[in-house]
Amino acid sequence: MGTKKINFIKNYSSILLLLGGIIAGSILGLVFGKDVEIIKPLGDIFLNLLFTAIIPLIFFTITSSIANLEKTEKLGRLFVVMIAVFLGTLLISAIVMIIAVYLFPIHQNIIVSKVPLENIATGNVGDQIAQLLTTNDFYELLSRKSMLALIIFSFLIGFATLQSGEKGNAFRSFLDSGNEVMKQLLNMIMKLAPIGLGAYFAYQVSFYGPQLFGVYAKPLGIYYGACIFYFFVFFSLYSLIAGGKRAFVVFWSNNVTPALTAIGTCSSIATIPANLLAAEKMKIPAHVRNVVIPLGAPLHKDGSSMSSILKITVLFTMFGKDFTEPSTILLALGITVIVSIVEGGIPNGGYIGEVLAITVYGLPMAEALPVAMILGTLVDPIATLLNANGDVISSMMVSRFSEKTKW
């Protein structure tokens, strides 16, 4: 009995410490309110370390994975399966949210609050696509705001190394070594997670808590309820699809740290390190996890898909428009897919999705955008949970369908 107790503490010590830090931080936020801002820098330091490590992490994980592939056909099959899984889960999450707002209709007036608006980038579609996929200088790749451009560049470097054959062996060894170094660095940074996430939770509870009980209470209640249902029910279903009962146990036994990191940081990108560590423990093949998880952070967002439906529903209620038309629903599903692709992975990053929805449906921007922004901010923690955790469960399904992995 004593040995079992020791093994349990050893195996779950990091999770127990993380939970302890988050619970302590939440209590401090509730008790001391705005005064907990004094410890917020501890959370900022932890998050800044993660963000600093993200760029080299993504570069080395993607390039080394592709450079070590034996056959380029394997990558093609991997991409096809990955896109199918991403699109499938996005549409399923949106449909779950549509059902939720039909079962629990929103009938209330939303107060239009005056909030500072972000500067929305303007320009024609071609320019925006070019800026999304590439940068005009190398140093701009070193910013997490250019995440998709960095991922594409990393893929190209990996392919170039693969095509170089024996002459590229030295560079391939460098990529493998860099990948291992970054894994060790992330292990070091994650040891600070209990303190960093505890401080961040304290700030979030003190800052956002009062707003959750105002006029946005019902939409938020519907959203959080639907997300919790989707998280436990559908992620469990996805894990069973990925490998039956064994995969179910493997996923939920290794999912705590990524889930808490996502909620605490409100950032899909900041959760990449925890996701990669969890995926390694789940025995997901390296070339699968090192491609699906970094690429999923900017492109695959189940939580954003659901929040997009919520925002459209609330805005339609505000302006007395009917959301039950089939064409309206189909258009909403299309918008959710686009929003998932173009939104950034940083906390509250960008309101392109809101602007797109408001413009497409012809709603007044001045009145509609502040409401959409406030909702986006308040749903951010659990939306990030689904966004980031969805990458882990997707990597399990991709591994199952492309590599026939069995747990």
Short mmCIF file of C-alpha atoms in Angstrom, two decimals:
data_model
loop_
_atom_site.label_atom_id
_atom_site.label_comp_id
_atom_site.label_asym_id
_atom_site.label_seq_id
_atom_site.Cartn_x
_atom_site.Cartn_y
_atom_site.Cartn_z
CA MET A 1 0.00 0.00 0.00
CA GLY A 2 2.83 2.36 0.89
CA THR A 3 4.56 1.68 -2.42
CA LYS A 4 1.39 2.41 -4.38
CA LYS A 5 0.99 5.71 -2.51
CA ILE A 6 4.58 6.70 -3.29
CA ASN A 7 4.14 5.81 -6.98
CA PHE A 8 0.92 7.82 -7.17
CA ILE A 9 2.57 10.90 -5.67
CA LYS A 10 5.58 10.47 -7.98
CA ASN A 11 3.49 10.03 -11.12
CA TYR A 12 1.05 12.85 -10.41
CA SER A 13 3.18 15.29 -8.40
CA SER A 14 3.38 17.85 -11.22
CA ILE A 15 -0.39 17.74 -11.75
CA LEU A 16 -1.10 18.00 -8.00
CA LEU A 17 1.26 20.98 -7.70
CA LEU A 18 -0.38 22.64 -10.70
CA LEU A 19 -3.87 22.11 -9.28
CA GLY A 20 -2.71 23.40 -5.91
CA GLY A 21 -1.29 26.56 -7.46
CA ILE A 22 -4.45 27.22 -9.47
CA ILE A 23 -6.78 26.63 -6.51
CA ALA A 24 -4.66 28.89 -4.30
CA GLY A 25 -4.63 31.59 -6.99
CA SER A 26 -8.40 31.39 -7.48
CA ILE A 27 -8.97 31.77 -3.74
CA LEU A 28 -6.65 34.77 -3.62
CA GLY A 29 -8.54 36.36 -6.51
CA LEU A 30 -11.89 35.88 -4.81
CA VAL A 31 -10.70 37.11 -1.41
CA PHE A 32 -8.46 40.04 -2.33
CA GLY A 33 -10.02 41.18 -5.62
CA LYS A 34 -8.04 43.82 -7.49
CA ASP A 35 -5.26 43.72 -4.88
CA VAL A 36 -3.95 40.48 -6.42
CA GLU A 37 -2.57 42.52 -9.33
CA ILE A 38 0.60 42.71 -7.27
CA ILE A 39 1.33 39.03 -8.06
CA LYS A 40 0.28 39.24 -11.72
CA PRO A 41 3.91 39.79 -12.84
CA LEU A 42 4.66 36.22 -11.70
CA GLY A 43 2.11 34.97 -14.23
CA ASP A 44 3.47 37.33 -16.87
CA ILE A 45 7.02 36.05 -16.35
CA PHE A 46 5.89 32.44 -16.80
CA LEU A 47 3.86 33.30 -19.89
CA ASN A 48 6.69 35.36 -21.38
CA LEU A 49 9.10 32.45 -20.94
CA LEU A 50 6.65 30.19 -22.76
CA PHE A 51 6.15 32.68 -25.59
CA THR A 52 9.91 33.17 -25.92
CA ALA A 53 10.43 29.42 -26.26
CA ILE A 54 7.56 28.94 -28.72
CA ILE A 55 9.36 30.16 -31.85
CA PRO A 56 12.42 27.85 -31.68
CA LEU A 57 10.19 25.05 -30.35
CA ILE A 58 7.90 25.11 -33.39
CA PHE A 59 10.80 25.49 -35.81
CA PHE A 60 12.77 22.52 -34.47
CA THR A 61 9.81 20.19 -33.88
CA ILE A 62 8.39 20.64 -37.39
CA THR A 63 11.65 20.71 -39.32
CA SER A 64 13.18 17.73 -37.52
CA SER A 65 10.00 15.67 -37.92
CA ILE A 66 9.78 16.26 -41.67
CA ALA A 67 13.53 15.94 -42.23
CA ASN A 68 13.46 12.46 -40.69
CA LEU A 69 10.52 11.10 -42.68
CA GLU A 70 11.46 8.09 -44.75
CA LYS A 71 8.88 8.69 -47.46
CA THR A 72 7.32 11.95 -48.56
CA GLU A 73 4.10 10.06 -49.34
CA LYS A 74 3.62 9.55 -45.60
CA LEU A 75 3.42 13.31 -45.08
CA GLY A 76 0.83 13.63 -47.84
CA ARG A 77 -1.38 11.02 -46.22
CA LEU A 78 -0.86 12.70 -42.85
CA PHE A 79 -2.02 16.05 -44.22
CA VAL A 80 -5.15 14.63 -45.82
CA VAL A 81 -6.18 12.91 -42.59
CA MET A 82 -5.31 15.98 -40.50
CA ILE A 83 -7.43 18.33 -42.64
CA ALA A 84 -10.36 15.91 -42.52
CA VAL A 85 -10.13 15.64 -38.71
CA PHE A 86 -9.78 19.40 -38.26
CA LEU A 87 -12.79 20.22 -40.46
CA GLY A 88 -14.88 17.42 -39.00
CA THR A 89 -14.40 18.47 -35.37
CA LEU A 90 -14.89 22.17 -36.22
CA LEU A 91 -18.25 21.53 -37.85
CA ILE A 92 -19.38 19.14 -35.11
CA SER A 93 -18.56 21.71 -32.40
CA ALA A 94 -20.46 24.42 -34.30
CA ILE A 95 -23.51 22.15 -34.70
CA VAL A 96 -23.43 21.36 -30.96
CA MET A 97 -23.53 25.11 -30.23
CA ILE A 98 -26.39 25.68 -32.70
CA ILE A 99 -28.41 22.97 -30.94
CA ALA A 100 -27.61 24.56 -27.57
CA VAL A 101 -28.89 28.02 -28.55
CA TYR A 102 -32.04 26.43 -29.98
CA LEU A 103 -32.70 24.45 -26.80
CA PHE A 104 -31.96 27.49 -24.60
CA PRO A 105 -32.95 30.56 -26.64
CA ILE A 106 -31.50 33.93 -25.69
CA HIS A 107 -34.25 36.53 -25.08
CA GLN A 108 -32.70 39.58 -23.49
CA ASN A 109 -31.24 42.96 -24.32
CA ILE A 110 -27.49 43.18 -24.32
CA ILE A 111 -26.05 46.44 -23.04
CA VAL A 112 -23.70 47.94 -25.57
CA SER A 113 -20.63 48.89 -23.56
CA LYS A 114 -18.08 51.40 -24.70
CA VAL A 115 -14.81 49.52 -25.03
CA PRO A 116 -11.59 50.47 -26.83
CA LEU A 117 -11.48 48.80 -30.23
CA GLU A 118 -8.38 47.20 -31.66
CA ASN A 119 -7.04 48.49 -34.91
CA ILE A 120 -8.32 46.09 -37.55
CA ALA A 121 -5.99 45.59 -40.46
CA THR A 122 -7.49 46.73 -43.74
CA GLY A 123 -6.60 45.90 -47.29
CA ASN A 124 -7.74 43.72 -50.14
CA VAL A 125 -8.15 39.98 -49.73
CA GLY A 126 -4.95 39.15 -51.62
CA ASP A 127 -2.81 41.37 -49.37
CA GLN A 128 -4.33 39.87 -46.23
CA ILE A 129 -3.70 36.31 -47.45
CA ALA A 130 -0.10 37.20 -48.30
CA GLN A 131 0.42 38.68 -44.82
CA LEU A 132 -1.17 35.62 -43.22
CA LEU A 133 1.04 33.10 -45.02
CA THR A 134 4.36 34.94 -45.37
CA THR A 135 6.46 37.82 -44.04
CA ASN A 136 8.54 40.26 -46.05
CA ASP A 137 11.62 39.89 -43.84
CA PHE A 138 13.23 37.00 -41.97
CA TYR A 139 13.20 38.62 -38.54
CA GLU A 140 9.41 38.95 -38.69
CA LEU A 141 9.20 35.15 -38.58
CA LEU A 142 10.50 35.39 -35.02
CA SER A 143 7.22 36.87 -33.77
CA ARG A 144 4.33 34.70 -32.59
CA LYS A 145 2.06 37.08 -34.53
CA SER A 146 3.50 35.48 -37.69
CA MET A 147 2.84 31.94 -36.47
CA LEU A 148 1.35 30.55 -39.67
CA ALA A 149 4.18 32.03 -41.76
CA LEU A 150 6.72 30.46 -39.38
CA ILE A 151 5.03 27.05 -39.65
CA ILE A 152 5.06 27.21 -43.47
CA PHE A 153 8.73 28.25 -43.45
CA SER A 154 9.56 25.39 -41.07
CA PHE A 155 7.82 22.93 -43.41
CA LEU A 156 9.89 24.22 -46.33
CA ILE A 157 13.15 23.88 -44.37
CA GLY A 158 12.15 20.35 -43.39
CA PHE A 159 11.41 19.43 -47.02
CA ALA A 160 14.67 20.99 -48.20
CA THR A 161 16.59 18.95 -45.62
CA LEU A 162 14.74 15.79 -46.67
CA GLN A 163 15.60 16.41 -50.33
CA SER A 164 19.27 17.08 -49.53
CA GLY A 165 19.91 13.41 -48.78
CA GLU A 166 23.32 12.57 -47.34
CA LYS A 167 24.62 16.11 -47.86
CA GLY A 168 21.95 17.34 -45.42
CA ASN A 169 22.84 14.87 -42.67
CA ALA A 170 24.82 17.41 -40.64
CA PHE A 171 21.96 19.91 -40.74
CA ARG A 172 19.50 17.12 -39.92
CA SER A 173 21.57 16.28 -36.84
CA PHE A 174 21.49 19.95 -35.86
CA LEU A 175 17.69 19.96 -36.11
CA ASP A 176 17.42 16.77 -34.03
CA SER A 177 19.75 18.22 -31.40
CA GLY A 178 17.84 21.50 -31.32
CA ASN A 179 14.58 19.60 -30.89
CA GLU A 180 15.97 17.73 -27.89
CA VAL A 181 17.36 20.91 -26.32
CA MET A 182 14.00 22.65 -26.66
CA LYS A 183 12.24 19.69 -25.01
CA GLN A 184 14.55 20.00 -22.02
CA LEU A 185 14.05 23.77 -21.88
CA LEU A 186 10.28 23.30 -21.83
CA ASN A 187 10.57 20.80 -18.99
CA MET A 188 12.44 23.47 -17.04
CA ILE A 189 9.91 26.21 -17.81
CA MET A 190 6.93 24.00 -16.92
CA LYS A 191 8.34 23.53 -13.42
CA LEU A 192 7.32 27.17 -12.85
CA ALA A 193 3.75 26.45 -13.94
CA PRO A 194 2.17 26.12 -10.45
CA ILE A 195 3.36 29.60 -9.47
CA GLY A 196 2.84 31.22 -12.87
CA LEU A 197 -0.62 29.81 -13.55
CA GLY A 198 -1.66 30.38 -9.93
CA ALA A 199 -0.85 34.08 -10.27
CA TYR A 200 -2.62 34.26 -13.62
CA PHE A 201 -5.75 32.56 -12.25
CA ALA A 202 -5.83 34.97 -9.33
CA TYR A 203 -5.84 37.91 -11.73
CA GLN A 204 -8.47 36.40 -14.02
CA VAL A 205 -10.85 35.58 -11.17
CA SER A 206 -10.53 39.09 -9.72
CA PHE A 207 -10.91 40.86 -13.07
CA TYR A 208 -13.55 38.87 -14.96
CA GLY A 209 -15.58 37.47 -12.06
CA PRO A 210 -18.01 40.41 -11.62
CA GLN A 211 -18.80 40.61 -15.35
CA LEU A 212 -19.92 36.99 -15.44
CA PHE A 213 -23.01 37.84 -13.39
CA GLY A 214 -24.20 40.81 -15.43
CA VAL A 215 -26.33 41.02 -18.57
CA TYR A 216 -24.10 38.51 -20.31
CA ALA A 217 -24.89 35.80 -17.74
CA LYS A 218 -27.37 33.80 -19.85
CA PRO A 219 -25.33 33.67 -23.09
CA LEU A 220 -22.24 32.81 -21.06
CA GLY A 221 -24.12 30.14 -19.13
CA ILE A 222 -25.26 28.54 -22.39
CA TYR A 223 -21.79 28.73 -23.87
CA TYR A 224 -19.94 27.37 -20.85
CA GLY A 225 -22.51 24.60 -20.45
CA ALA A 226 -22.25 23.59 -24.12
CA CYS A 227 -18.45 23.70 -24.02
CA ILE A 228 -18.23 21.57 -20.88
CA PHE A 229 -20.62 19.07 -22.48
CA TYR A 230 -18.57 19.03 -25.70
CA PHE A 231 -15.30 18.73 -23.78
CA PHE A 232 -16.24 15.68 -21.75
CA VAL A 233 -18.68 13.91 -24.08
CA PHE A 234 -17.20 14.52 -27.52
CA PHE A 235 -13.54 14.41 -26.52
CA SER A 236 -14.29 11.08 -24.87
CA LEU A 237 -16.01 9.94 -28.06
CA TYR A 238 -13.05 11.11 -30.15
CA SER A 239 -10.63 9.19 -27.91
CA LEU A 240 -12.73 6.03 -28.27
CA ILE A 241 -12.66 6.48 -32.04
CA ALA A 242 -8.88 6.93 -31.85
CA GLY A 243 -8.33 3.62 -30.11
CA GLY A 244 -11.12 2.33 -27.91
CA LYS A 245 -10.96 2.09 -24.12
CA ARG A 246 -7.18 2.14 -24.00
CA ALA A 247 -6.97 5.41 -25.90
CA PHE A 248 -9.74 6.81 -23.65
CA VAL A 249 -7.66 6.06 -20.54
CA VAL A 250 -4.43 7.33 -22.13
CA PHE A 251 -6.03 10.62 -23.17
CA TRP A 252 -7.76 11.52 -19.90
CA SER A 253 -4.84 10.39 -17.72
CA ASN A 254 -2.44 12.74 -19.57
CA ASN A 255 -4.80 15.60 -20.30
CA VAL A 256 -4.87 17.50 -17.01
CA THR A 257 -1.76 19.66 -17.45
CA PRO A 258 -2.58 20.81 -21.01
CA ALA A 259 -6.17 21.56 -19.98
CA LEU A 260 -5.16 23.67 -16.97
CA THR A 261 -2.45 25.43 -18.97
CA ALA A 262 -4.99 26.36 -21.65
CA ILE A 263 -7.48 27.73 -19.12
CA GLY A 264 -4.81 29.58 -17.19
CA THR A 265 -3.01 31.23 -20.11
CA CYS A 266 -5.98 31.72 -22.49
CA SER A 267 -3.55 31.01 -25.31
CA SER A 268 -3.45 28.09 -27.73
CA ILE A 269 0.14 28.93 -28.58
CA ALA A 270 1.27 29.03 -24.94
CA THR A 271 -0.29 25.58 -24.51
CA ILE A 272 1.77 24.03 -27.34
CA PRO A 273 4.61 22.96 -25.00
CA ALA A 274 2.22 21.23 -22.57
CA ASN A 275 0.39 19.61 -25.50
CA LEU A 276 3.63 18.26 -26.97
CA LEU A 277 4.75 16.85 -23.64
CA ALA A 278 1.35 15.22 -23.10
CA ALA A 279 1.32 13.81 -26.65
CA GLU A 280 4.76 12.29 -26.07
CA LYS A 281 3.50 10.59 -22.90
CA MET A 282 0.50 9.33 -24.90
CA LYS A 283 2.94 7.59 -27.28
CA ILE A 284 1.67 9.52 -30.30
CA PRO A 285 4.35 9.15 -33.03
CA ALA A 286 6.78 12.09 -33.07
CA HIS A 287 6.20 13.03 -36.71
CA VAL A 288 2.43 13.16 -36.04
CA ARG A 289 2.42 15.16 -32.82
CA ASN A 290 5.18 17.52 -34.02
CA VAL A 291 3.12 18.44 -37.10
CA VAL A 292 -0.51 18.29 -35.94
CA ILE A 293 -0.15 20.17 -32.64
CA PRO A 294 1.90 23.20 -33.84
CA LEU A 295 -0.25 23.48 -36.98
CA GLY A 296 -3.46 23.03 -35.01
CA ALA A 297 -2.70 25.97 -32.69
CA PRO A 298 -3.33 28.67 -35.33
CA LEU A 299 -5.70 26.70 -37.59
CA HIS A 300 -7.88 24.37 -35.50
CA LYS A 301 -10.23 25.92 -32.92
CA ASP A 302 -13.31 24.07 -31.73
CA GLY A 303 -13.87 26.67 -28.99
CA SER A 304 -13.68 29.58 -31.42
CA SER A 305 -16.10 27.75 -33.69
CA MET A 306 -18.62 27.54 -30.85
CA SER A 307 -18.05 31.14 -29.74
CA SER A 308 -18.60 32.33 -33.30
CA ILE A 309 -22.07 30.73 -33.28
CA LEU A 310 -22.82 32.28 -29.87
CA LYS A 311 -21.81 35.78 -31.00
CA ILE A 312 -23.90 35.54 -34.17
CA THR A 313 -26.90 34.34 -32.15
CA VAL A 314 -26.58 37.16 -29.59
CA LEU A 315 -26.17 39.80 -32.30
CA PHE A 316 -29.20 38.47 -34.15
CA THR A 317 -31.20 38.68 -30.91
CA MET A 318 -30.00 42.24 -30.33
CA PHE A 319 -31.16 43.44 -33.72
CA GLY A 320 -34.33 41.33 -33.90
CA LYS A 321 -33.18 39.11 -36.76
CA ASP A 322 -34.16 35.48 -37.31
CA PHE A 323 -31.40 32.92 -36.86
CA THR A 324 -33.56 29.95 -37.88
CA GLU A 325 -33.24 30.33 -41.66
CA PRO A 326 -31.27 27.40 -43.18
CA SER A 327 -29.22 29.79 -45.33
CA THR A 328 -28.31 31.80 -42.22
CA ILE A 329 -27.17 28.67 -40.40
CA LEU A 330 -25.12 27.41 -43.36
CA LEU A 331 -23.47 30.80 -43.67
CA ALA A 332 -22.71 30.76 -39.94
CA LEU A 333 -21.03 27.36 -40.32
CA GLY A 334 -18.91 28.72 -43.16
CA ILE A 335 -17.92 31.74 -41.06
CA THR A 336 -16.87 29.51 -38.16
CA VAL A 337 -14.47 27.59 -40.39
CA ILE A 338 -12.93 30.82 -41.72
CA VAL A 339 -12.72 32.31 -38.22
CA SER A 340 -10.88 29.23 -36.98
CA ILE A 341 -8.26 29.68 -39.70
CA VAL A 342 -7.68 33.44 -39.53
CA GLU A 343 -7.84 34.06 -35.78
CA GLY A 344 -4.54 34.25 -33.93
CA GLY A 345 -3.47 31.93 -31.11
CA ILE A 346 -2.57 34.69 -28.61
CA PRO A 347 -4.84 35.75 -25.72
CA ASN A 348 -7.80 37.78 -27.03
CA GLY A 349 -5.80 38.12 -30.22
CA GLY A 350 -7.53 39.83 -33.10
CA TYR A 351 -11.17 40.46 -33.87
CA ILE A 352 -11.10 39.59 -37.54
CA GLY A 353 -13.71 36.90 -37.04
CA GLU A 354 -16.16 39.31 -35.40
CA VAL A 355 -15.66 41.90 -38.12
CA LEU A 356 -16.20 39.23 -40.79
CA ALA A 357 -19.48 38.00 -39.27
CA ILE A 358 -20.83 41.51 -38.71
CA THR A 359 -19.94 42.55 -42.26
CA VAL A 360 -21.38 39.42 -43.90
CA TYR A 361 -24.71 39.75 -42.10
CA GLY A 362 -24.89 43.52 -42.66
CA LEU A 363 -25.11 44.45 -38.96
CA PRO A 364 -24.16 47.94 -37.72
CA MET A 365 -20.48 47.76 -36.82
CA ALA A 366 -20.45 50.45 -34.11
CA GLU A 367 -23.14 48.73 -32.03
CA ALA A 368 -22.33 45.09 -32.80
CA LEU A 369 -18.52 44.95 -32.50
CA PRO A 370 -18.25 45.96 -28.81
CA VAL A 371 -20.74 43.26 -27.81
CA ALA A 372 -18.90 40.61 -29.83
CA MET A 373 -15.58 41.72 -28.30
CA ILE A 374 -16.89 41.55 -24.73
CA LEU A 375 -18.35 38.09 -25.32
CA GLY A 376 -15.09 36.97 -26.92
CA THR A 377 -13.14 38.12 -23.87
CA LEU A 378 -15.45 36.48 -21.34
CA VAL A 379 -15.56 33.10 -23.12
CA ASP A 380 -11.81 33.08 -23.79
CA PRO A 381 -10.71 30.65 -21.01
CA ILE A 382 -12.98 27.74 -21.92
CA ALA A 383 -12.77 28.52 -25.66
CA THR A 384 -8.98 28.18 -25.38
CA LEU A 385 -9.45 24.91 -23.50
CA LEU A 386 -11.33 23.44 -26.48
CA ASN A 387 -9.02 25.08 -29.02
CA ALA A 388 -5.81 23.78 -27.46
CA ASN A 389 -7.04 20.45 -26.14
CA GLY A 390 -8.68 19.77 -29.48
CA ASP A 391 -5.20 19.62 -30.99
CA VAL A 392 -4.17 16.78 -28.68
CA ILE A 393 -7.27 14.68 -29.32
CA SER A 394 -6.98 15.44 -33.05
CA SER A 395 -3.39 14.21 -33.06
CA MET A 396 -4.63 10.95 -31.52
CA MET A 397 -7.24 10.51 -34.27
CA VAL A 398 -4.77 11.47 -37.00
CA SER A 399 -2.30 8.97 -35.57
CA ARG A 400 -4.97 6.28 -35.60
CA PHE A 401 -6.14 6.89 -39.17
CA SER A 402 -2.78 7.65 -40.79
CA GLU A 403 -0.42 5.42 -38.80
CA LYS A 404 -2.83 2.73 -37.49
CA THR A 405 -1.57 3.48 -33.97
CA LYS A 406 -2.97 1.28 -31.22
CA TRP A 407 -2.77 2.18 -27.54
#
